[in-house]
Amino acid sequence: MKRAFSGVGARLALALFVVLAGALAIVYLIVVPSLESRLVNGRVSELERAAPGIAKELPADRFLWPDFLEAASASANGRVVVYDTVGPPTALVIAGDSQAFRSTDVQRDPIALAAAERQRAVSGTTTHGDQRFAEAAIPVPGSSAVLLVSATLRESLATVRVTRERLLIAGVFALVVALTVGYAGSWLFARRLRRLERAAERIAAGNFDEPITDSGSDEVGQLARTFDRMRQRLAQLDHARREFIANASHELRTPVFSLGGFLELLRDEDLDEGTRREFLATMSEQVDRLAKLATELLDLSRVDAGRLRIERRVVDLDEVADTVVDEFTGLAVAGDRPLSLSEAGSAYVLGDEQRVLQVARALVENALVHTPPGTHVQVRTSEGALGVEDDGPGIPAAHLEHVFERFYRVEGQRASGSGLGLAIARELAQAMGGTLELDSEPGRTVFRLRLPVADAVAPVEEHVSV
Ligand SMILES: Nc1ncnc2c1ncn2[C@@H]1O[C@H](COP(=O)(O)OP(=O)(O)OP(=O)(O)O)[C@@H](O)[C@H]1O
Ligand SMILES: [Mg+2]
């Protein structure tokens, strides 16, 4: 319940209520009084306009006054009184006394007294008994009399009272409606926000399965859609992370189990020397494989954590090609895969020499390992690029897209690595501002590392963390 009143819904409804109540108060306190004064003033000025005419037309003969004044009273729609002002003003003739008030009320009428005293027209409102009257008094020209025209304000004031009452009723009704509609509307709004909040909590708890839906086209709807895109992205990342861990542990487990098996076999004391050497050689291979895998995993984790240090200097691709060919000549000869070199002469790029070497090694190693004996492998440099080409059977088209993915290997191929080499190579190429491209068809496979071309004279020193 506490939440219901402290929530955004209740606050919005309350704000609406306060604004509406303020508007109604202004209407009530300003509009109603001005309506009242307009009606009263209107009545007073009607009488002001009628009084001089009646005073002027008043017959000289006092015996004619009652009839004359009766007619005048009817046309002015009020009571007409003539006072004698010799001595204290006394009402001489009172006409139009039909309006249910006592004639004696007018004996000491303040407006008539004021007109008699000042000898000029006076008008205004006055109260007789419990009723208000609009009045206009004027001295009768050429005599000592004062004429008073007076009309009750009962109807006008009743109109004002009715208006005020209706306004009050309408106001209370409008406030109740505003509070209800405002609260309901903002409750619906707040409910959408609460749904988003629950979705965020689900995501925070690691549950990415349930989609976040909100059909609205407003800001909350947009927020929900953005939220859902974030959820999908997180789900992908989470999936990739789990897959990575599963793959990595699988890759680690195989050589470790194999080593364990060989250790068991080596315990056998009757083992002849030849077999022992064979076992040790295989074990050494497995350890190499483990070491390579550990390095690759470390590289990948650095890339993912954005902690890979990449230098940006001028690198001579020809030098890199020389080094790599030298390093792999032994392996190439042993595997009967001729390794040759074709240099551009000047192929300077911007990059990190160690990382360029690492990429070149991965490519040459692949060309020597994933091809049948007799395959020719060539390392070729050109402006801004280092290519590793082989005339092996190539990579089937269906796999071309995937060989750069982590842990991806083309099935049924002779040598099996862990499938991380190309993934890392591409990450490194991109980290140096370059690309790693692949073209493969039966008889010709080319991996090409392209890097930003450098001006050989002006080495740029810069460290980039990727
Ligand atoms: N020159 C090539 N010719 C034919 N297939 C290749 C060639 N280079 C790569 N491949 C295929 O692409 C796959 C992915 O290569 P990648 O270097 O990423 O992994 P790997 O060599 O299997 O393992 P790692 O390099 O991590 O030891 C290889 O398993 C292989 O099937
Ligand atoms: Mg490889």
Coordinates of C-alpha atoms and ligand atoms in Angstrom, one line a residue:
M1 CA 0.0 0.0 0.0
K2 CA 2.9 2.3 0.9
R3 CA 4.3 1.7 -2.6
A4 CA 0.9 2.6 -4.2
F5 CA 1.2 6.1 -2.8
S6 CA 4.9 6.7 -3.2
G7 CA 5.0 5.5 -6.8
V8 CA 5.2 7.6 -9.9
G9 CA 1.5 6.8 -10.6
A10 CA 0.3 8.3 -7.3
R11 CA 2.6 11.3 -7.8
L12 CA 1.3 12.1 -11.3
A13 CA -2.3 11.7 -10.1
L14 CA -1.6 14.0 -7.2
A15 CA 0.0 16.6 -9.4
L16 CA -3.0 16.5 -11.8
F17 CA -5.3 16.8 -8.8
V18 CA -3.4 19.8 -7.4
V19 CA -3.3 21.6 -10.8
L20 CA -7.0 21.1 -11.3
A21 CA -7.9 22.1 -7.8
G22 CA -5.8 25.3 -8.3
A23 CA -7.6 26.1 -11.5
L24 CA -11.0 25.6 -9.9
A25 CA -10.0 27.8 -6.9
I26 CA -9.0 30.6 -9.3
V27 CA -12.4 30.3 -11.1
Y28 CA -14.2 30.2 -7.8
L29 CA -12.4 33.1 -6.2
I30 CA -12.1 35.4 -9.2
V31 CA -14.8 34.6 -11.7
V32 CA -17.7 34.2 -9.3
P33 CA -17.2 37.5 -7.5
S34 CA -16.7 39.3 -10.8
L35 CA -20.0 37.8 -12.1
E36 CA -21.7 39.1 -9.0
S37 CA -20.3 42.6 -9.3
R38 CA -21.2 42.7 -13.0
L39 CA -24.8 41.7 -12.3
V40 CA -25.1 44.2 -9.4
N41 CA -23.5 47.0 -11.2
G42 CA -25.6 46.3 -14.3
R43 CA -28.8 46.6 -12.2
V44 CA -27.5 49.8 -10.5
S45 CA -26.7 51.5 -13.8
E46 CA -30.1 50.5 -15.2
L47 CA -31.7 52.4 -12.3
E48 CA -29.2 55.3 -12.7
R49 CA -30.4 55.6 -16.3
A50 CA -34.1 55.5 -15.4
A51 CA -34.0 57.9 -12.4
P52 CA -33.3 61.2 -14.2
G53 CA -36.1 60.6 -16.7
I54 CA -38.7 59.9 -14.0
A55 CA -37.5 62.9 -11.9
K56 CA -37.7 65.2 -15.0
E57 CA -41.2 64.0 -16.0
L58 CA -42.5 64.2 -12.4
P59 CA -45.7 66.3 -12.6
A60 CA -45.8 69.5 -10.6
D61 CA -49.2 68.6 -9.2
R62 CA -48.6 66.2 -6.3
F63 CA -52.0 64.6 -6.7
L64 CA -50.9 63.2 -10.0
W65 CA -47.8 61.6 -8.5
P66 CA -49.3 58.2 -7.4
D67 CA -50.5 57.3 -10.9
F68 CA -47.4 58.7 -12.6
L69 CA -45.1 56.9 -10.2
E70 CA -47.0 53.7 -10.5
A71 CA -46.4 53.7 -14.2
A72 CA -42.8 54.7 -13.8
S73 CA -42.3 51.9 -11.3
A74 CA -43.6 49.4 -13.8
S75 CA -41.4 50.6 -16.6
A76 CA -38.3 50.8 -14.4
N77 CA -39.1 47.4 -12.9
G78 CA -38.5 48.8 -9.4
R79 CA -40.0 50.7 -6.6
V80 CA -40.1 54.5 -6.9
V81 CA -40.2 56.7 -3.8
V82 CA -40.4 60.5 -3.7
Y83 CA -39.1 62.1 -0.5
D84 CA -39.8 65.5 0.8
T85 CA -36.6 67.0 2.0
V86 CA -37.9 69.9 3.9
G87 CA -37.0 68.8 7.4
P88 CA -35.9 65.2 7.8
P89 CA -36.6 63.4 4.4
T90 CA -39.9 61.7 4.6
A91 CA -41.3 59.3 2.0
L92 CA -44.2 61.1 0.5
V93 CA -45.3 58.7 -2.2
I94 CA -44.2 55.1 -2.6
A95 CA -45.0 53.3 -5.8
G96 CA -44.3 49.8 -7.0
D97 CA -44.4 48.5 -3.5
S98 CA -45.5 45.2 -4.8
Q99 CA -42.1 43.6 -4.4
A100 CA -42.9 42.2 -0.9
F101 CA -41.1 44.6 1.3
R102 CA -42.3 47.0 3.8
S103 CA -42.6 50.6 2.8
T104 CA -41.3 51.8 6.1
D105 CA -37.9 50.3 5.2
V106 CA -37.3 53.2 2.9
Q107 CA -37.9 55.9 5.5
R108 CA -34.2 56.2 6.3
D109 CA -32.8 55.0 3.1
P110 CA -29.0 55.9 3.1
I111 CA -28.9 56.5 -0.7
A112 CA -31.9 58.9 -0.7
L113 CA -30.5 60.7 2.4
A114 CA -27.1 61.1 0.7
A115 CA -28.8 62.5 -2.5
A116 CA -30.8 64.9 -0.4
E117 CA -27.8 66.0 1.6
R118 CA -25.5 66.4 -1.4
Q119 CA -28.2 67.6 -3.8
R120 CA -26.9 65.4 -6.6
A121 CA -27.5 61.9 -8.0
V122 CA -26.2 59.1 -5.8
S123 CA -26.4 55.4 -6.5
G124 CA -25.3 52.1 -5.0
T125 CA -26.5 49.1 -3.1
T126 CA -28.0 49.0 0.4
T127 CA -29.5 46.4 2.7
H128 CA -33.0 46.5 4.0
G129 CA -33.8 43.7 6.5
D130 CA -32.1 40.7 5.0
Q131 CA -32.3 41.8 1.4
R132 CA -29.9 43.8 -0.8
F133 CA -31.1 46.4 -3.2
A134 CA -29.7 48.4 -6.1
E135 CA -30.7 52.0 -5.8
A136 CA -30.4 55.3 -7.5
A137 CA -31.5 58.6 -6.0
I138 CA -31.7 62.0 -7.6
P139 CA -33.0 65.4 -6.5
V140 CA -36.1 66.4 -8.4
P141 CA -35.3 69.5 -10.5
G142 CA -37.1 72.6 -9.4
S143 CA -38.4 71.2 -6.1
S144 CA -37.3 70.1 -2.7
A145 CA -38.1 66.5 -3.4
V146 CA -35.7 63.6 -3.9
L147 CA -36.6 60.6 -6.1
L148 CA -35.4 57.1 -5.3
V149 CA -35.6 54.2 -7.7
S150 CA -34.8 50.9 -6.0
A151 CA -34.9 47.3 -7.1
T152 CA -34.3 44.1 -5.2
L153 CA -31.1 42.2 -6.2
R154 CA -32.7 38.9 -5.1
E155 CA -32.8 37.4 -8.6
S156 CA -29.3 38.5 -9.5
L157 CA -27.9 37.2 -6.3
A158 CA -29.8 34.0 -6.7
T159 CA -28.2 33.6 -10.1
V160 CA -24.8 34.1 -8.5
R161 CA -25.6 31.6 -5.8
V162 CA -26.8 29.0 -8.2
T163 CA -23.6 29.5 -10.3
R164 CA -21.5 29.2 -7.3
E165 CA -23.2 26.0 -6.2
R166 CA -23.0 24.4 -9.6
L167 CA -19.4 25.3 -9.9
L168 CA -18.7 23.7 -6.6
I169 CA -20.5 20.5 -7.6
A170 CA -18.8 20.4 -11.0
G171 CA -15.5 21.1 -9.3
V172 CA -15.8 18.3 -6.8
F173 CA -16.9 16.0 -9.7
A174 CA -14.0 17.1 -11.9
L175 CA -11.6 16.5 -9.0
V176 CA -12.9 13.1 -8.3
V177 CA -12.7 12.2 -12.1
A178 CA -9.2 13.7 -12.4
L179 CA -8.0 11.8 -9.4
T180 CA -9.5 8.5 -10.6
V181 CA -8.5 8.9 -14.3
G182 CA -5.1 10.3 -13.3
Y183 CA -4.4 7.5 -10.8
A184 CA -5.6 4.8 -13.2
G185 CA -3.7 6.2 -16.1
S186 CA -0.5 6.6 -14.2
W187 CA -1.0 3.2 -12.5
L188 CA -1.0 1.7 -16.0
F189 CA 2.1 3.7 -16.9
A190 CA 3.8 2.7 -13.6
R191 CA 2.9 -0.9 -14.3
R192 CA 4.8 -0.9 -17.5
L193 CA 7.8 0.6 -15.7
R194 CA 7.5 -2.2 -13.1
R195 CA 7.5 -4.8 -15.8
L196 CA 10.7 -3.3 -17.2
E197 CA 12.2 -3.3 -13.7
R198 CA 11.3 -7.0 -13.2
A199 CA 12.9 -7.8 -16.6
A200 CA 16.0 -6.0 -15.6
E201 CA 16.1 -8.0 -12.4
R202 CA 15.7 -11.2 -14.4
I203 CA 18.6 -10.2 -16.6
A204 CA 20.7 -9.3 -13.6
A205 CA 20.0 -12.7 -12.3
G206 CA 21.4 -14.2 -15.5
N207 CA 18.0 -15.3 -17.0
F208 CA 18.1 -14.1 -20.6
D209 CA 15.3 -16.3 -22.0
E210 CA 12.1 -14.4 -21.5
P211 CA 11.6 -11.6 -24.1
I212 CA 10.9 -8.1 -22.9
T213 CA 7.7 -6.9 -24.5
D214 CA 5.9 -3.6 -24.5
S215 CA 3.6 -2.7 -27.4
G216 CA 3.6 1.0 -26.7
S217 CA 5.2 3.4 -29.3
D218 CA 6.2 5.9 -26.6
E219 CA 9.5 6.3 -24.8
V220 CA 8.7 3.4 -22.5
G221 CA 8.0 1.2 -25.5
Q222 CA 11.3 2.3 -27.1
L223 CA 13.1 1.6 -23.8
A224 CA 11.6 -1.9 -23.7
R225 CA 12.7 -2.6 -27.3
T226 CA 16.2 -1.3 -26.6
F227 CA 16.2 -3.4 -23.4
D228 CA 15.2 -6.5 -25.4
R229 CA 18.1 -5.9 -27.9
M230 CA 20.4 -5.7 -24.9
R231 CA 18.9 -9.0 -23.6
Q232 CA 19.5 -10.7 -26.9
R233 CA 23.0 -9.5 -27.1
L234 CA 23.8 -10.6 -23.6
A235 CA 22.2 -14.0 -24.3
Q236 CA 24.5 -14.3 -27.3
L237 CA 27.5 -13.3 -25.3
D238 CA 26.6 -15.6 -22.5
H239 CA 26.1 -18.5 -24.9
A240 CA 29.5 -17.7 -26.5
R241 CA 31.1 -17.6 -23.1
R242 CA 29.7 -21.0 -22.1
E243 CA 30.6 -22.5 -25.4
F244 CA 34.1 -21.1 -25.1
I245 CA 34.6 -22.6 -21.7
A246 CA 33.2 -25.9 -22.8
N247 CA 35.5 -26.0 -25.9
A248 CA 38.5 -24.9 -24.0
S249 CA 38.1 -27.5 -21.3
H250 CA 37.5 -30.2 -23.8
E251 CA 40.6 -29.2 -25.7
L252 CA 42.6 -29.2 -22.5
R253 CA 41.2 -32.5 -21.3
T254 CA 42.2 -34.5 -24.3
P255 CA 46.0 -34.1 -24.1
V256 CA 45.9 -34.2 -20.3
F257 CA 44.1 -37.6 -20.4
S258 CA 46.5 -38.8 -23.0
L259 CA 49.5 -37.8 -20.9
G260 CA 48.0 -39.5 -17.9
G261 CA 47.6 -42.7 -19.9
F262 CA 51.2 -42.7 -21.1
L263 CA 52.4 -42.0 -17.5
E264 CA 50.6 -45.2 -16.4
L265 CA 52.2 -47.2 -19.2
L266 CA 55.6 -45.8 -18.4
R267 CA 55.3 -47.2 -14.8
D268 CA 55.6 -50.6 -16.3
E269 CA 59.2 -51.7 -15.6
D270 CA 59.3 -54.3 -18.3
L271 CA 58.9 -51.7 -21.0
D272 CA 61.6 -52.0 -23.7
E273 CA 63.7 -48.9 -24.5
G274 CA 62.2 -48.5 -28.0
T275 CA 58.6 -48.3 -26.8
R276 CA 59.6 -46.0 -23.9
R277 CA 61.2 -43.5 -26.4
E278 CA 58.1 -43.7 -28.6
F279 CA 55.9 -43.0 -25.6
L280 CA 58.1 -40.1 -24.5
A281 CA 58.1 -38.6 -28.0
T282 CA 54.3 -38.7 -28.1
M283 CA 54.1 -37.3 -24.6
S284 CA 56.4 -34.5 -25.7
E285 CA 54.1 -33.7 -28.6
Q286 CA 51.1 -33.6 -26.3
V287 CA 52.9 -31.2 -24.0
D288 CA 53.8 -29.0 -26.9
R289 CA 50.1 -29.1 -27.9
L290 CA 49.1 -28.1 -24.4
A291 CA 51.6 -25.3 -24.3
K292 CA 50.4 -24.0 -27.6
L293 CA 46.8 -24.2 -26.5
A294 CA 47.6 -22.4 -23.2
T295 CA 49.3 -19.6 -25.2
E296 CA 46.4 -19.3 -27.6
L297 CA 43.8 -19.2 -24.8
L298 CA 45.9 -16.6 -23.0
D299 CA 46.0 -14.5 -26.2
L300 CA 42.2 -14.8 -26.7
S301 CA 41.5 -13.9 -23.1
R302 CA 43.7 -10.8 -23.5
V303 CA 41.9 -9.8 -26.7
D304 CA 38.5 -10.3 -25.0
A305 CA 39.6 -8.3 -21.9
G306 CA 41.0 -5.5 -24.1
R307 CA 44.4 -6.0 -22.6
L308 CA 46.4 -6.9 -25.7
R309 CA 49.3 -4.5 -26.2
I310 CA 49.9 -3.7 -29.8
E311 CA 52.7 -1.5 -30.9
R312 CA 52.4 0.6 -34.0
R313 CA 55.7 0.8 -35.8
V314 CA 57.0 0.4 -39.3
V315 CA 57.4 -3.3 -40.0
D316 CA 59.2 -4.7 -43.1
L317 CA 57.1 -7.6 -44.3
D318 CA 60.0 -9.0 -46.3
E319 CA 61.9 -9.4 -43.1
V320 CA 58.9 -11.2 -41.5
A321 CA 58.6 -13.5 -44.5
D322 CA 62.3 -14.4 -44.3
T323 CA 62.1 -15.2 -40.6
V324 CA 59.0 -17.3 -41.0
V325 CA 60.4 -19.3 -44.0
D326 CA 63.6 -19.9 -42.1
E327 CA 61.7 -21.1 -39.0
F328 CA 59.5 -23.5 -41.0
T329 CA 62.0 -24.8 -43.5
G330 CA 62.8 -27.8 -41.3
L331 CA 59.2 -28.8 -40.8
A332 CA 58.5 -28.2 -44.5
V333 CA 61.3 -30.5 -45.6
A334 CA 60.4 -33.1 -43.0
G335 CA 56.8 -33.1 -44.3
D336 CA 57.7 -33.0 -47.9
R337 CA 56.0 -29.7 -48.6
P338 CA 58.3 -27.4 -50.5
L339 CA 58.3 -23.9 -48.9
S340 CA 59.3 -20.9 -51.1
L341 CA 59.5 -17.2 -50.8
S342 CA 58.5 -14.4 -53.2
E343 CA 59.3 -10.9 -52.0
A344 CA 58.1 -7.5 -53.2
G345 CA 61.3 -5.7 -52.4
S346 CA 59.8 -3.0 -50.2
A347 CA 56.7 -3.9 -48.3
Y348 CA 56.5 -1.6 -45.3
V349 CA 53.5 -1.6 -43.1
L350 CA 52.4 -0.2 -39.8
G351 CA 52.0 -2.8 -37.1
D352 CA 53.5 -4.8 -34.3
E353 CA 56.3 -6.9 -35.6
Q354 CA 55.9 -9.7 -33.1
R355 CA 52.1 -9.9 -33.9
V356 CA 52.7 -9.8 -37.6
L357 CA 55.2 -12.7 -37.1
Q358 CA 52.6 -14.5 -35.0
V359 CA 50.0 -14.2 -37.8
A360 CA 52.5 -15.3 -40.5
R361 CA 53.5 -18.3 -38.4
A362 CA 49.9 -19.4 -37.9
L363 CA 49.3 -19.2 -41.7
V364 CA 52.4 -21.0 -42.7
E365 CA 51.9 -23.7 -40.1
N366 CA 48.3 -24.2 -41.4
A367 CA 49.5 -24.5 -45.0
L368 CA 52.1 -27.1 -43.9
V369 CA 49.9 -29.0 -41.6
H370 CA 46.4 -29.1 -43.2
T371 CA 47.6 -30.1 -46.7
P372 CA 48.8 -33.4 -48.1
P373 CA 52.5 -34.1 -48.6
G374 CA 53.9 -32.7 -51.9
T375 CA 51.9 -29.4 -51.6
H376 CA 53.8 -26.3 -52.5
V377 CA 53.6 -23.5 -50.1
Q378 CA 54.7 -20.0 -50.9
V379 CA 55.1 -16.9 -48.7
R380 CA 54.6 -13.8 -50.9
T381 CA 54.8 -10.2 -49.9
S382 CA 53.4 -7.3 -51.9
E383 CA 52.6 -3.6 -51.0
G384 CA 50.8 -3.7 -47.7
A385 CA 50.2 -7.4 -47.7
L386 CA 51.7 -10.7 -46.8
G387 CA 50.2 -13.8 -48.4
V388 CA 50.6 -17.5 -47.7
E389 CA 49.6 -19.6 -50.7
D390 CA 49.4 -23.3 -51.2
D391 CA 48.3 -25.6 -54.0
G392 CA 46.6 -28.1 -51.6
P393 CA 43.0 -29.3 -52.0
G394 CA 41.7 -26.1 -50.4
I395 CA 38.9 -25.5 -47.9
P396 CA 35.4 -26.5 -49.0
A397 CA 33.1 -23.6 -49.7
A398 CA 30.8 -24.5 -46.9
H399 CA 33.6 -24.0 -44.4
L400 CA 35.1 -20.8 -45.7
E401 CA 32.8 -18.6 -43.6
H402 CA 33.6 -20.5 -40.4
V403 CA 37.3 -21.2 -40.4
F404 CA 37.9 -17.9 -38.6
E405 CA 35.6 -18.9 -35.7
R406 CA 37.0 -20.0 -32.5
F407 CA 37.6 -23.8 -32.2
Y408 CA 36.4 -24.3 -35.7
R409 CA 38.1 -27.1 -37.7
V410 CA 37.2 -28.6 -41.0
E411 CA 36.2 -32.1 -40.3
G412 CA 38.0 -35.1 -41.8
Q413 CA 41.3 -33.2 -42.2
R414 CA 44.6 -34.9 -41.5
A415 CA 46.1 -32.8 -38.7
S416 CA 44.0 -31.5 -35.9
G417 CA 44.9 -28.4 -33.9
S418 CA 42.5 -26.7 -31.6
G419 CA 40.9 -24.4 -34.2
L420 CA 42.1 -21.2 -32.6
G421 CA 44.9 -20.2 -34.9
L422 CA 42.9 -18.3 -37.5
A423 CA 40.6 -16.7 -34.9
I424 CA 43.5 -15.2 -33.1
A425 CA 45.2 -14.2 -36.4
R426 CA 42.2 -12.3 -37.5
E427 CA 41.8 -10.6 -34.1
L428 CA 45.4 -9.5 -34.3
A429 CA 45.1 -8.3 -37.9
Q430 CA 42.1 -6.2 -36.9
A431 CA 43.8 -4.9 -33.8
M432 CA 46.6 -3.6 -36.1
G433 CA 44.0 -1.8 -38.3
G434 CA 44.2 -4.5 -41.0
T435 CA 42.4 -7.5 -42.3
L436 CA 42.9 -11.2 -42.9
E437 CA 41.3 -12.5 -46.1
L438 CA 40.9 -15.9 -47.5
D439 CA 40.5 -17.2 -51.0
S440 CA 40.3 -20.9 -51.5
E441 CA 39.5 -23.3 -54.3
P442 CA 40.8 -26.8 -55.0
G443 CA 44.5 -26.3 -55.9
R444 CA 44.9 -22.8 -54.6
T445 CA 44.4 -21.5 -51.1
V446 CA 45.5 -18.0 -50.2
F447 CA 45.4 -16.3 -46.8
R448 CA 46.3 -12.6 -47.1
L449 CA 47.2 -10.3 -44.2
R450 CA 46.7 -6.7 -45.2
L451 CA 48.0 -3.9 -43.0
P452 CA 48.2 -0.1 -43.4
V453 CA 51.0 0.9 -45.7
A454 CA 53.8 2.8 -44.0
D455 CA 56.2 5.4 -45.0
A456 CA 59.6 3.6 -44.5
V457 CA 61.4 6.7 -43.4
A458 CA 59.1 8.0 -40.6
P459 CA 58.6 5.3 -38.0
V460 CA 55.5 6.0 -35.9
E461 CA 55.6 4.9 -32.3
E462 CA 52.4 4.4 -30.7
H463 CA 50.9 1.8 -28.3
V464 CA 47.4 0.6 -28.8
S465 CA 45.6 -1.6 -26.4
V466 CA 42.9 -3.6 -28.0
Ligands
LIG1 N1 45.9 -23.8 -45.8 C1 44.9 -24.6 -45.5 N2 44.4 -25.6 -46.3 C2 43.4 -26.3 -45.9 N3 42.7 -26.2 -44.7 C3 43.1 -25.2 -43.9 C4 44.2 -24.3 -44.2 N4 44.3 -23.4 -43.2 C5 43.4 -23.7 -42.3 N5 42.6 -24.8 -42.7 C6 41.4 -25.3 -42.0 O1 40.9 -24.3 -41.1 C7 40.8 -24.8 -39.8 C8 41.1 -23.7 -38.8 O2 42.4 -23.3 -38.8 P1 43.0 -22.8 -37.4 O3 44.4 -22.4 -37.7 O4 42.1 -21.8 -36.9 O5 42.9 -24.1 -36.5 P2 43.9 -25.3 -36.4 O6 45.0 -25.1 -37.3 O7 43.0 -26.5 -36.6 O8 44.3 -25.2 -34.9 P3 45.4 -24.3 -34.2 O9 45.9 -23.4 -35.3 O10 44.7 -23.6 -33.1 O11 46.5 -25.2 -33.7 C9 41.8 -25.9 -39.7 O12 41.5 -26.9 -38.8 C10 41.8 -26.5 -41.1 O13 40.8 -27.5 -41.2
MG2 MG 46.3 -23.5 -37.3

